[in-house]
Short mmCIF file of N, CA and C in Angstrom, two decimals:
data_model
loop_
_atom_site.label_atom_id
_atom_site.label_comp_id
_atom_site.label_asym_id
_atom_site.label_seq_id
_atom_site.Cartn_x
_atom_site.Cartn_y
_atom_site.Cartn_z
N UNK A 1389 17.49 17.12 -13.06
CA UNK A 1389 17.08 17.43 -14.41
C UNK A 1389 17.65 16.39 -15.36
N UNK A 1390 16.71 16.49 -16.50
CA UNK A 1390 17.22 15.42 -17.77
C UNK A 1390 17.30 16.03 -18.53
N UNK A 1391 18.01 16.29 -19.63
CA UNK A 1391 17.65 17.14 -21.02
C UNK A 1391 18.35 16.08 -21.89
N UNK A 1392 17.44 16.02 -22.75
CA UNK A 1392 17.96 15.04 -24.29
C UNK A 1392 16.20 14.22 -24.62
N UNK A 1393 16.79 13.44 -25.38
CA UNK A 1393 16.36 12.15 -26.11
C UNK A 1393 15.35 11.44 -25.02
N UNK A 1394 13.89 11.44 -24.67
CA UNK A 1394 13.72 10.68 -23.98
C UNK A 1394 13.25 9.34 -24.61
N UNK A 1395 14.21 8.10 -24.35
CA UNK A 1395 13.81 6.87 -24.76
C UNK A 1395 14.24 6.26 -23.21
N UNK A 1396 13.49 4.95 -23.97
CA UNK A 1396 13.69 3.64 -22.85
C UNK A 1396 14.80 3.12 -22.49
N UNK A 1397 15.99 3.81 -23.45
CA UNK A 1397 18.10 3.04 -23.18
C UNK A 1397 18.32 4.34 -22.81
N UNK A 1398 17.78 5.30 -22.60
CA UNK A 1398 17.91 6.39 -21.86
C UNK A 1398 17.89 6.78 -20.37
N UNK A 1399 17.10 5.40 -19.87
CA UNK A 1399 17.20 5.40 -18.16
C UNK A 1399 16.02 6.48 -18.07
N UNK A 1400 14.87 6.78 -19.00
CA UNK A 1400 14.10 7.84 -18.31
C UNK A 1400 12.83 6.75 -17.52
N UNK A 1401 12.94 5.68 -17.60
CA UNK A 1401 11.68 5.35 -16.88
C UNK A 1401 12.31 5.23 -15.48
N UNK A 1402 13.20 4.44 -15.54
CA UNK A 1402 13.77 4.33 -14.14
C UNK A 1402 14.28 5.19 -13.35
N UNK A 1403 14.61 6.57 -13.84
CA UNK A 1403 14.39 7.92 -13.39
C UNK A 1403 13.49 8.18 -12.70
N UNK A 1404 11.87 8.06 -13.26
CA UNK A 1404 10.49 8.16 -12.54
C UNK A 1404 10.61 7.35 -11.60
N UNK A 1405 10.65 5.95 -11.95
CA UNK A 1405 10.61 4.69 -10.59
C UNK A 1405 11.15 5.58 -9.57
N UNK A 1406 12.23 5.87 -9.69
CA UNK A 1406 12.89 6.43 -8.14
C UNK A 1406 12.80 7.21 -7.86
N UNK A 1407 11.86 8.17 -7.87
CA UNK A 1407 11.30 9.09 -7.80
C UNK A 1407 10.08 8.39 -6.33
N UNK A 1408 9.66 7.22 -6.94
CA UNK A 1408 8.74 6.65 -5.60
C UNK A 1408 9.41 6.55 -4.18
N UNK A 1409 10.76 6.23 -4.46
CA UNK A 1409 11.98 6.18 -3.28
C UNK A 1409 12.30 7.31 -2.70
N UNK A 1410 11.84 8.78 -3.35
CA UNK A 1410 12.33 9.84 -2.51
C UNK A 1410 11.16 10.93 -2.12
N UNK A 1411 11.35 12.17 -0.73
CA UNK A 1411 10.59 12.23 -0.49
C UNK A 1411 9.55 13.47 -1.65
N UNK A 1412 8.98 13.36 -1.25
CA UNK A 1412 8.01 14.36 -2.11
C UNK A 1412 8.40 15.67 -2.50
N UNK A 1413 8.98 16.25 -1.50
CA UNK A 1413 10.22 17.77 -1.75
C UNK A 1413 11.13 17.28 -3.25
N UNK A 1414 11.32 16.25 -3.37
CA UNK A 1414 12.01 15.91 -5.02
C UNK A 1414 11.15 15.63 -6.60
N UNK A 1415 11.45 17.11 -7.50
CA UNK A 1415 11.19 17.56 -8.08
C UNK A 1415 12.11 16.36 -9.39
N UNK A 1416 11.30 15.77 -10.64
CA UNK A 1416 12.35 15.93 -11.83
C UNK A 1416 12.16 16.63 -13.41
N UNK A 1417 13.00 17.13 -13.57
CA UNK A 1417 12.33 18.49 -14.40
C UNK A 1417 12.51 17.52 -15.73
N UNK A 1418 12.03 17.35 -16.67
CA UNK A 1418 12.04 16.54 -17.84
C UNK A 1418 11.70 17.51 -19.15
N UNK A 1419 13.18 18.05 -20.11
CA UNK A 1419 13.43 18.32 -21.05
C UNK A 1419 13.89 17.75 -22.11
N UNK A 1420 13.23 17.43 -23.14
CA UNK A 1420 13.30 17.02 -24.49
C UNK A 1420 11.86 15.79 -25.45
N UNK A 1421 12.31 15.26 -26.14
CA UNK A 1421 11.05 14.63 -26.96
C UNK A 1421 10.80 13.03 -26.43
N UNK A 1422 9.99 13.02 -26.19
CA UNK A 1422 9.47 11.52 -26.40
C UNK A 1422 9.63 10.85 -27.21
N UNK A 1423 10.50 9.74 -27.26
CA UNK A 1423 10.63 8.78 -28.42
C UNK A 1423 9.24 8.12 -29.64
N UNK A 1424 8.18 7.95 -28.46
CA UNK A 1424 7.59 7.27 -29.02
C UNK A 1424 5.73 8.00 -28.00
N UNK A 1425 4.90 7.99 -28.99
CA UNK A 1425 3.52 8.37 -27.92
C UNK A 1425 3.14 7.06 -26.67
N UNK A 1426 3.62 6.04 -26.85
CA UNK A 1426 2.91 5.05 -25.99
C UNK A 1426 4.38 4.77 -24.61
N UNK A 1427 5.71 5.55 -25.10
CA UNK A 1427 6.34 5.27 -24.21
C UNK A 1427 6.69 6.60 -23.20
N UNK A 1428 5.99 7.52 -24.01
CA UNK A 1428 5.43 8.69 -23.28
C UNK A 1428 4.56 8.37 -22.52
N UNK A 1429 3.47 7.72 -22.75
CA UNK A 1429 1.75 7.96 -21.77
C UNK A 1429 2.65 7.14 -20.66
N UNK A 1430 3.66 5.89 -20.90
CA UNK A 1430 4.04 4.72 -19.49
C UNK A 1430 4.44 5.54 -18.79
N UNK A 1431 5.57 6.83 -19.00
CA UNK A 1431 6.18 7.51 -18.08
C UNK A 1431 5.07 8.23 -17.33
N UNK A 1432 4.29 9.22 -18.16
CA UNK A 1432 3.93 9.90 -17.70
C UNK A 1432 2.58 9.57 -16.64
N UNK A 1433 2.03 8.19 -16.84
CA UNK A 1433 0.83 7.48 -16.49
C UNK A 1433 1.74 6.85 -14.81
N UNK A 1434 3.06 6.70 -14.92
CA UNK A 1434 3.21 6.26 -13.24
C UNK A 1434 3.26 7.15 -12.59
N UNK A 1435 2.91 6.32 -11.48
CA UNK A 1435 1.82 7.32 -10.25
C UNK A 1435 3.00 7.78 -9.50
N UNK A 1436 4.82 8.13 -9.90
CA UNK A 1436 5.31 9.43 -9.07
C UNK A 1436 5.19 9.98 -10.32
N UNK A 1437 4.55 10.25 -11.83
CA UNK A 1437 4.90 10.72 -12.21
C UNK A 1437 4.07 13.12 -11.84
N UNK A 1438 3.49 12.74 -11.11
CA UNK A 1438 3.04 13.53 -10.29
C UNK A 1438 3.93 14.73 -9.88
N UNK A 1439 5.11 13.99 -9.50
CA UNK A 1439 6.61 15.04 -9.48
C UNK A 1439 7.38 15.13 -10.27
N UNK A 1440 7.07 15.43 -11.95
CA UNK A 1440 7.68 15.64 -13.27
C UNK A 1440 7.11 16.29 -13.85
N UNK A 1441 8.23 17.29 -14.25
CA UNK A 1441 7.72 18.76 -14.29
C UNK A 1441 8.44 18.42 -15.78
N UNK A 1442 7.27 17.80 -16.66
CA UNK A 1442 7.64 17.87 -18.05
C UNK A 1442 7.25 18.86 -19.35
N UNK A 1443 8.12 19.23 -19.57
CA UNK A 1443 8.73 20.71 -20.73
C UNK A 1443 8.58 20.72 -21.94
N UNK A 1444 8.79 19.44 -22.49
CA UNK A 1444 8.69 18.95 -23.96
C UNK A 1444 9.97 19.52 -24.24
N UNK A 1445 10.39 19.48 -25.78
CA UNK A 1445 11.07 19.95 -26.37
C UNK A 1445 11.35 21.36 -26.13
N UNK A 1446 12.48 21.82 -26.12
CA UNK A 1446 12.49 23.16 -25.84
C UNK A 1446 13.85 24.16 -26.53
N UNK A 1447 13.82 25.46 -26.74
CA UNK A 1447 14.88 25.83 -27.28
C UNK A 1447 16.30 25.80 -26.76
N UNK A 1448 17.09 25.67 -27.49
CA UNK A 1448 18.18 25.55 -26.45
C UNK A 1448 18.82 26.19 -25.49
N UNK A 1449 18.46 28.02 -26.00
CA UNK A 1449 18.36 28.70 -25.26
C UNK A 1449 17.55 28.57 -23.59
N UNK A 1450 16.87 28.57 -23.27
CA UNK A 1450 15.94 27.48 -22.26
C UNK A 1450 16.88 26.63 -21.56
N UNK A 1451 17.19 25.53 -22.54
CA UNK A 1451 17.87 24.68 -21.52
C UNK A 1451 19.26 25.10 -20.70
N UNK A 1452 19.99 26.55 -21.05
CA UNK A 1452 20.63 26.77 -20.31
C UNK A 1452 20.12 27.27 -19.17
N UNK A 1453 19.12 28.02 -19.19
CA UNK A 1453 18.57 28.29 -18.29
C UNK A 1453 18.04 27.52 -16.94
N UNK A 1454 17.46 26.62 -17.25
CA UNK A 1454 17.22 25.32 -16.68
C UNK A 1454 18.34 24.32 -16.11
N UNK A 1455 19.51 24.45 -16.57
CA UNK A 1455 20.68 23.66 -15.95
C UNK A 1455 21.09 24.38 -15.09
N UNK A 1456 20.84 25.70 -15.42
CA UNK A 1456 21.67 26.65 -14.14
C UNK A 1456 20.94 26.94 -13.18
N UNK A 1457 19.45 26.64 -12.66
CA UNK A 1457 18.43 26.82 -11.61
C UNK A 1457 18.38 24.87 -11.14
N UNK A 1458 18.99 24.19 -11.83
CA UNK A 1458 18.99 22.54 -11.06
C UNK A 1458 20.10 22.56 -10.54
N UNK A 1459 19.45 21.53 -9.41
CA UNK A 1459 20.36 21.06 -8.20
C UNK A 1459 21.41 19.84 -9.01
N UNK A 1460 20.84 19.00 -9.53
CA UNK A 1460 21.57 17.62 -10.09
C UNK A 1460 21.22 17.28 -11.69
N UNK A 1461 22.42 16.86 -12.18
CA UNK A 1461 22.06 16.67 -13.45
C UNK A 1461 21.68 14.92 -13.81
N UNK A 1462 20.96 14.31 -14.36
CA UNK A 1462 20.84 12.95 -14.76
C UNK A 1462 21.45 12.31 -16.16
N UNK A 1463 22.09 11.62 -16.19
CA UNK A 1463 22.74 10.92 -17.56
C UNK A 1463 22.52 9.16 -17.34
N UNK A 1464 21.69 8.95 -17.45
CA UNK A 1464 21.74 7.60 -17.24
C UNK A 1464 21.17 6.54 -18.17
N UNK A 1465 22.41 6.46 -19.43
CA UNK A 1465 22.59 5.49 -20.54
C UNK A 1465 22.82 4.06 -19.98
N UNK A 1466 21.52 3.22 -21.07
CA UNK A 1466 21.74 1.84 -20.49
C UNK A 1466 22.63 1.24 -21.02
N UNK A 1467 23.42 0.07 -20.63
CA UNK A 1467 24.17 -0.04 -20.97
C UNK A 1467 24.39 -1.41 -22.66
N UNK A 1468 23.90 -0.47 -23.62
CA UNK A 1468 23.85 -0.69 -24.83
C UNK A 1468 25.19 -0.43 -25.72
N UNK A 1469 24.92 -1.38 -26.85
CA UNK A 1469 26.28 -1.15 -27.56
C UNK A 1469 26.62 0.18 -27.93
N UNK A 1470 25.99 0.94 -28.41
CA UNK A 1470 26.27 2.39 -29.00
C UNK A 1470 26.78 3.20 -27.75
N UNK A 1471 26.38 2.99 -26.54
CA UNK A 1471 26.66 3.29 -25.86
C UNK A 1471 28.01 3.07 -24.69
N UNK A 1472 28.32 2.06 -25.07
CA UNK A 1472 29.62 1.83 -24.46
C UNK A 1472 30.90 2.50 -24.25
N UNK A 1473 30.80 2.83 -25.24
CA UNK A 1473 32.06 3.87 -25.39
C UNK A 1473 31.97 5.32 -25.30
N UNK A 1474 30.78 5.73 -25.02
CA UNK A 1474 30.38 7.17 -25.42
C UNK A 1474 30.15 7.88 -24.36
N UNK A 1475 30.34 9.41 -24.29
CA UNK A 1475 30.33 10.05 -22.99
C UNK A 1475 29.29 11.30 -23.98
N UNK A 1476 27.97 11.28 -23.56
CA UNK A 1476 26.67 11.79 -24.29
C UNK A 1476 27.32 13.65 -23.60
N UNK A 1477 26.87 14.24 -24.27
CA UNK A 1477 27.01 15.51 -24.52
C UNK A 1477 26.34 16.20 -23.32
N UNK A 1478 25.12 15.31 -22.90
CA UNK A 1478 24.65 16.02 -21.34
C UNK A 1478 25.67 16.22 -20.76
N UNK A 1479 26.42 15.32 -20.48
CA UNK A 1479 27.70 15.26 -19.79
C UNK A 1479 28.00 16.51 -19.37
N UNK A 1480 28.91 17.00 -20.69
CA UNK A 1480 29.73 18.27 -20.96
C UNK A 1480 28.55 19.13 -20.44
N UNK A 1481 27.31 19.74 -20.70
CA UNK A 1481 26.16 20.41 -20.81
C UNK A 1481 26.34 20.83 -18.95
N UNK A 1482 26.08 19.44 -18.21
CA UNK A 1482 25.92 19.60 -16.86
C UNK A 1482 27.42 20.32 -16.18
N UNK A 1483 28.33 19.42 -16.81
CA UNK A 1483 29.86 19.96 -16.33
C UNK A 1483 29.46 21.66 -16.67
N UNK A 1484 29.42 22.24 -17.79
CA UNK A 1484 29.23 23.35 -18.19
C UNK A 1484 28.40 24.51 -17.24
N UNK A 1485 27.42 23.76 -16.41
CA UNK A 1485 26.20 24.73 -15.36
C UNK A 1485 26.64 24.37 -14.40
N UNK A 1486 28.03 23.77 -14.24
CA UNK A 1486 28.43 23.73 -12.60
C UNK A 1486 27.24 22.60 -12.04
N UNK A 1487 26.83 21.40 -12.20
CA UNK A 1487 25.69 20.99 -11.94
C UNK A 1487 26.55 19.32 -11.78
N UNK A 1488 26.56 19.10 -10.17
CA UNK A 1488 27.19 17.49 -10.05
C UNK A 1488 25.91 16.75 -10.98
N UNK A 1489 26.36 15.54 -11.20
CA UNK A 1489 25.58 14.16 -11.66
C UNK A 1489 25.68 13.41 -11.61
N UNK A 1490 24.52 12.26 -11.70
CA UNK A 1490 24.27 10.90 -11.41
C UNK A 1490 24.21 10.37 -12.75
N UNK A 1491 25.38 9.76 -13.12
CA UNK A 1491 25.41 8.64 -14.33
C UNK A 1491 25.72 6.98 -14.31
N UNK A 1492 25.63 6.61 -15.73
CA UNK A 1492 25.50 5.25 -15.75
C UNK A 1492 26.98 4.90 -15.38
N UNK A 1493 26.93 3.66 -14.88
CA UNK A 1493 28.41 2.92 -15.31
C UNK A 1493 29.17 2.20 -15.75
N UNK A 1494 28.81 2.70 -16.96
CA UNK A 1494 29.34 2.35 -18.01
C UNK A 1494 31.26 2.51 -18.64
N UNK A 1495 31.98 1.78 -18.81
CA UNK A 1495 33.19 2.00 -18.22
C UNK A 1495 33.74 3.84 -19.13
N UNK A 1496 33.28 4.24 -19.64
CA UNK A 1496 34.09 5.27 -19.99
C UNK A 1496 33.01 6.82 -19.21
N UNK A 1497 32.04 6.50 -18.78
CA UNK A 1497 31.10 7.76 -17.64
C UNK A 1497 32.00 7.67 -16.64
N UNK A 1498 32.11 6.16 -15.85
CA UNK A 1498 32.60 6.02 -14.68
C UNK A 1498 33.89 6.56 -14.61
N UNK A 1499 34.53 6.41 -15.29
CA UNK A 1499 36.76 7.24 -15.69
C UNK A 1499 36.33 8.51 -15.84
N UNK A 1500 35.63 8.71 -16.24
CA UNK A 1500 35.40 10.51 -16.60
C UNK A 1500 34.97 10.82 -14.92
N UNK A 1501 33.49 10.03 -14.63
CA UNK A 1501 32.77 10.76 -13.26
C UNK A 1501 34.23 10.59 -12.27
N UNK A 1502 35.04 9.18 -12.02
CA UNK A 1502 35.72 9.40 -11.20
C UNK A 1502 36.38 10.06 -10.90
N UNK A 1503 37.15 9.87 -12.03
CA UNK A 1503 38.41 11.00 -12.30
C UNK A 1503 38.20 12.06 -11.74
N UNK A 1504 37.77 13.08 -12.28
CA UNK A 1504 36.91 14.43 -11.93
C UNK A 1504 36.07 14.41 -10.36
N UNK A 1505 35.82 13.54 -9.95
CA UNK A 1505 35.03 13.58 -9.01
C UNK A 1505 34.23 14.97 -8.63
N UNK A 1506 32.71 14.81 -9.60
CA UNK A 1506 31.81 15.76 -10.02
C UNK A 1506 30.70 14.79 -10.23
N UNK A 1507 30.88 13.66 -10.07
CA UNK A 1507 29.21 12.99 -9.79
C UNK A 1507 29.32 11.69 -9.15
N UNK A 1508 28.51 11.21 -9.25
CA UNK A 1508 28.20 9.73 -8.61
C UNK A 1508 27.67 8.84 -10.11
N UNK A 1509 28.51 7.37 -9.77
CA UNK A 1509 28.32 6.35 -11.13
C UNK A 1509 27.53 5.63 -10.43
N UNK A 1510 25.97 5.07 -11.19
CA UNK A 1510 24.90 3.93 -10.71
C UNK A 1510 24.40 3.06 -11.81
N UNK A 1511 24.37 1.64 -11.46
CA UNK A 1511 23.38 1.46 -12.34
C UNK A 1511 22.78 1.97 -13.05
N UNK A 1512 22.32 2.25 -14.21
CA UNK A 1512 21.12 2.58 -14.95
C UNK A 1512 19.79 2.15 -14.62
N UNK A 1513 19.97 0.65 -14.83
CA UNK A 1513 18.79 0.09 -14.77
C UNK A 1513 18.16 -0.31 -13.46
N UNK A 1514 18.74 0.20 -12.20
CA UNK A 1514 18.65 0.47 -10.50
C UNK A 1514 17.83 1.45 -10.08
N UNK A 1515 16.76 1.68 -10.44
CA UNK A 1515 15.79 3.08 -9.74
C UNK A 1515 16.47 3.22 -8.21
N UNK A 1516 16.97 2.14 -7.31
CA UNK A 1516 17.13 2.51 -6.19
C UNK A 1516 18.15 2.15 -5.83
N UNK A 1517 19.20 2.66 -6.62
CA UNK A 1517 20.50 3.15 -6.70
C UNK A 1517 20.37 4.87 -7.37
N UNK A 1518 19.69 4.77 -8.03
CA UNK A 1518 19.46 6.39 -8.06
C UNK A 1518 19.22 6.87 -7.79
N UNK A 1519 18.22 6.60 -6.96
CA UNK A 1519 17.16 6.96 -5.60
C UNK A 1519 18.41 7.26 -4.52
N UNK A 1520 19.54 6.28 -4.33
CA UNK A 1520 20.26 5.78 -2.98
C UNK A 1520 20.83 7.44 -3.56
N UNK A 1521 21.51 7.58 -4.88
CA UNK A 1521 22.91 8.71 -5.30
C UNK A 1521 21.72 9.81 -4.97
N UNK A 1522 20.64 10.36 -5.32
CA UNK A 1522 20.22 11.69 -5.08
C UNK A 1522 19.61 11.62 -3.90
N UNK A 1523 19.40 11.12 -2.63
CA UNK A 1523 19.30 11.38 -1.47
C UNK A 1523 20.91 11.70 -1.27
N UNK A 1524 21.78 11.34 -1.46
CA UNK A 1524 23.35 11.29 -0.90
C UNK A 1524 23.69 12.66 -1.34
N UNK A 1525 23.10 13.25 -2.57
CA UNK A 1525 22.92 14.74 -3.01
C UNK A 1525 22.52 15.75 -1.97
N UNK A 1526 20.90 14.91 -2.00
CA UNK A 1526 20.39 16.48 -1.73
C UNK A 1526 20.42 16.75 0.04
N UNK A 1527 21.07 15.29 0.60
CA UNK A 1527 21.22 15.39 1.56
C UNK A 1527 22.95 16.38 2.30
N UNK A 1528 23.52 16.41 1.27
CA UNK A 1528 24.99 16.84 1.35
C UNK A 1528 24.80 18.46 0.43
N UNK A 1529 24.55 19.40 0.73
CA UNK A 1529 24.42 20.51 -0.30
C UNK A 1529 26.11 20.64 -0.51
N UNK A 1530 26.83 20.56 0.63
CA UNK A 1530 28.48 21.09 0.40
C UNK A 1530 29.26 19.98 -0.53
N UNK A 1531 28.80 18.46 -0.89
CA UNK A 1531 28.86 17.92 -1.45
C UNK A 1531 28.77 18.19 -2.88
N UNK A 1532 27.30 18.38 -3.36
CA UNK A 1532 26.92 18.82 -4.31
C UNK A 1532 27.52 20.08 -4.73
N UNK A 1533 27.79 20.64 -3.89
CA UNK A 1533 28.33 22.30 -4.81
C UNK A 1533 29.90 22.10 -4.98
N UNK A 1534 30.46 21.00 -4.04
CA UNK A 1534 32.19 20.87 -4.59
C UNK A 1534 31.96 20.19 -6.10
N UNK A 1535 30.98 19.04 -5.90
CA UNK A 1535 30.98 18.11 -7.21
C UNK A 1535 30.63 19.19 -8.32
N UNK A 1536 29.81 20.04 -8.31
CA UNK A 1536 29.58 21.31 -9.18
C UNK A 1536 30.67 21.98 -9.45
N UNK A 1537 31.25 22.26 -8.81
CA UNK A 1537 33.04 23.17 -8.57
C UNK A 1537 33.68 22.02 -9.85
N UNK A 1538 33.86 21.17 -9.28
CA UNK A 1538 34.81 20.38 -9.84
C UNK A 1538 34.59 20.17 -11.68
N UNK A 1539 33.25 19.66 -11.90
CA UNK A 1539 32.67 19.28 -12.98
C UNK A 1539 33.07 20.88 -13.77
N UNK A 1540 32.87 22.31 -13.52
CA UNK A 1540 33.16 23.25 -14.47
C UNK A 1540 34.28 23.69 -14.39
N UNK A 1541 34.98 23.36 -12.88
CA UNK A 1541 36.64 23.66 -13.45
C UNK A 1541 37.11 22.93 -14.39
N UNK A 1542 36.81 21.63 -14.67
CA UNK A 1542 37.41 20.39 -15.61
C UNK A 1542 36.60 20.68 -16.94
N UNK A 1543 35.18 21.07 -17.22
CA UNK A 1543 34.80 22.41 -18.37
C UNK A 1543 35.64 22.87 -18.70
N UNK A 1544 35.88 24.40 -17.95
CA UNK A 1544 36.75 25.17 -18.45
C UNK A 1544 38.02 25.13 -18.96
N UNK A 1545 38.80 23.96 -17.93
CA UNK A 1545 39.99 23.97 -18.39
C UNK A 1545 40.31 22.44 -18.94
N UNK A 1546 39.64 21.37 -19.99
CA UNK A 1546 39.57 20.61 -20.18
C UNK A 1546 38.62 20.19 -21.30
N UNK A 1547 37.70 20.07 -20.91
CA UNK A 1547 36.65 19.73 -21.94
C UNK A 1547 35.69 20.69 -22.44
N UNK A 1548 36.53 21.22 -23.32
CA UNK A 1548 35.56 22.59 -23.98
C UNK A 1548 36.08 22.10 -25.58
N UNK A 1549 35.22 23.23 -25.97
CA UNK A 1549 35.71 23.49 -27.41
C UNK A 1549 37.09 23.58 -28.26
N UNK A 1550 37.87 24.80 -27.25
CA UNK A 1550 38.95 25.12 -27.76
C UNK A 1550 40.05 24.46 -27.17
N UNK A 1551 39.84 23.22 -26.27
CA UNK A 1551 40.82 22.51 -25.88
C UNK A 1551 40.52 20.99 -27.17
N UNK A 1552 39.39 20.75 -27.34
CA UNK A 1552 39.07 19.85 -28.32
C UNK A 1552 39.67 19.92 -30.01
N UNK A 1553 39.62 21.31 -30.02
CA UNK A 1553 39.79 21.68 -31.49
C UNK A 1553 41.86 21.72 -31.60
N UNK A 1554 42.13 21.46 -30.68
CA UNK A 1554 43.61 21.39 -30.48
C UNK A 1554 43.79 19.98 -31.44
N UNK A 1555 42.95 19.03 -30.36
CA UNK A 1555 43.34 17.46 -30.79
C UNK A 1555 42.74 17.18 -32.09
N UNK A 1556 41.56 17.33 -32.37
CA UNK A 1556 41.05 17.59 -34.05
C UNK A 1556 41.64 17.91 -34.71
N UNK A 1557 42.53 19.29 -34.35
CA UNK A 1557 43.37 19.94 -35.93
C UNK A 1557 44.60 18.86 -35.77
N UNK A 1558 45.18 18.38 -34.77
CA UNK A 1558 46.15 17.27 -35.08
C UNK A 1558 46.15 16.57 -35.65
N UNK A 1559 44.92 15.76 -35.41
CA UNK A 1559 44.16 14.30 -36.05
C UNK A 1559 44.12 14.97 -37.36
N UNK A 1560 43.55 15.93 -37.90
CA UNK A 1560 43.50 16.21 -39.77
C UNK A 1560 45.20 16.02 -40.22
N UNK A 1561 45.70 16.97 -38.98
CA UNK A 1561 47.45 17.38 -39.49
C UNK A 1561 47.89 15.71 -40.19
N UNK A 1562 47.58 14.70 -39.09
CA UNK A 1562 48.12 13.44 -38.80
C UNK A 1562 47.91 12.75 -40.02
N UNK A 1563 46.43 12.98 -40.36
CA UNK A 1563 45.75 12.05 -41.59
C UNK A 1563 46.19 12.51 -42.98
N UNK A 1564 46.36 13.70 -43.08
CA UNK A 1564 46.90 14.33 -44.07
C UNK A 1564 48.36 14.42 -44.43
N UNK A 1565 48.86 13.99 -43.55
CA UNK A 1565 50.23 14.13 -43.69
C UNK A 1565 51.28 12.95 -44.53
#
């Protein structure tokens, strides 16, 4: 599954590409907006796009639903300036549904994915390196469900809200002080 922003520094085309690399039993569920109508018709006009089970925009309510019935989550930011430093909110979202993932590697995904060891880091711009990480998935289920384990224990006791709002109220304490 994808949920967010679908653009082109988003890794959603090369998502589809590798989709040609795996076998037909592989499903990719595609939640959120199209950037643009003509970079919509490219996705949706390649010929795996046949196995994309696209949702459009949807409530958010929904998308929990949907993270918690997927096998693998997708995050795969190209590696752009805005993006360098940033660990996109799917992130947390997938950690949150117990759901391993395949992200970019980009140096601050890769310290998080490693660390945690709850997904696999690929290329972005590698359809078949993504192709290579979700065969290595769906071929390993006991794999996938530790990397799931792992990703919402480090949720729960790590990257949530009320562990965040610790370091925030510091940072005001700090600035204000």
């Amino acid at each position: 599954i994808y949920v967010g922003s679908l653009t082109r520094i988003r890794g959603v085309k090369e998502i589809v590409e590798a989709l040609e690399m795996l076998s037909d039993d592989v499903v990719l569920v595609l939640a959120g907006k199209f950037h643009s109508k003509e970079f919509e018709q490219e996705v949706l006009s390649h010929k795996a796009s046949k196995r994309v089970n696209y949702l459009g925009q949807i409530p958010f309510e929904e998308v929990k639903t949907l993270l918690f019935s997927a096998d693998v989550g997708l995050a795969l930011l190209h590696p752009e300036p805005q993006y360098s430093k940033a660990l996109a909110t799917k992130l947390f979202e997938y950690m949150a549904a117990g759901l391993p993932q395949i992200v970019s590697n980009t140096p601050e995904c890769k310290k998080l994915i490693e660390e945690g060891g709850f997904g696999i880091v690929v290329d972005p711009k590698r359809p078949d390196e993504i192709a290579k990480a979700v065969i290595t998935l769906k071929n390993n289920p006991a794999l996938r469900k530790e990397m799931g384990r792992r990703g919402r224990e480090a949720f729960l006791n790590k990257y949530n809200f009320e562990q965040e709002e610790k370091k925030l109220l510091g940072l005001y304490k700090e600035l204000t002080s």
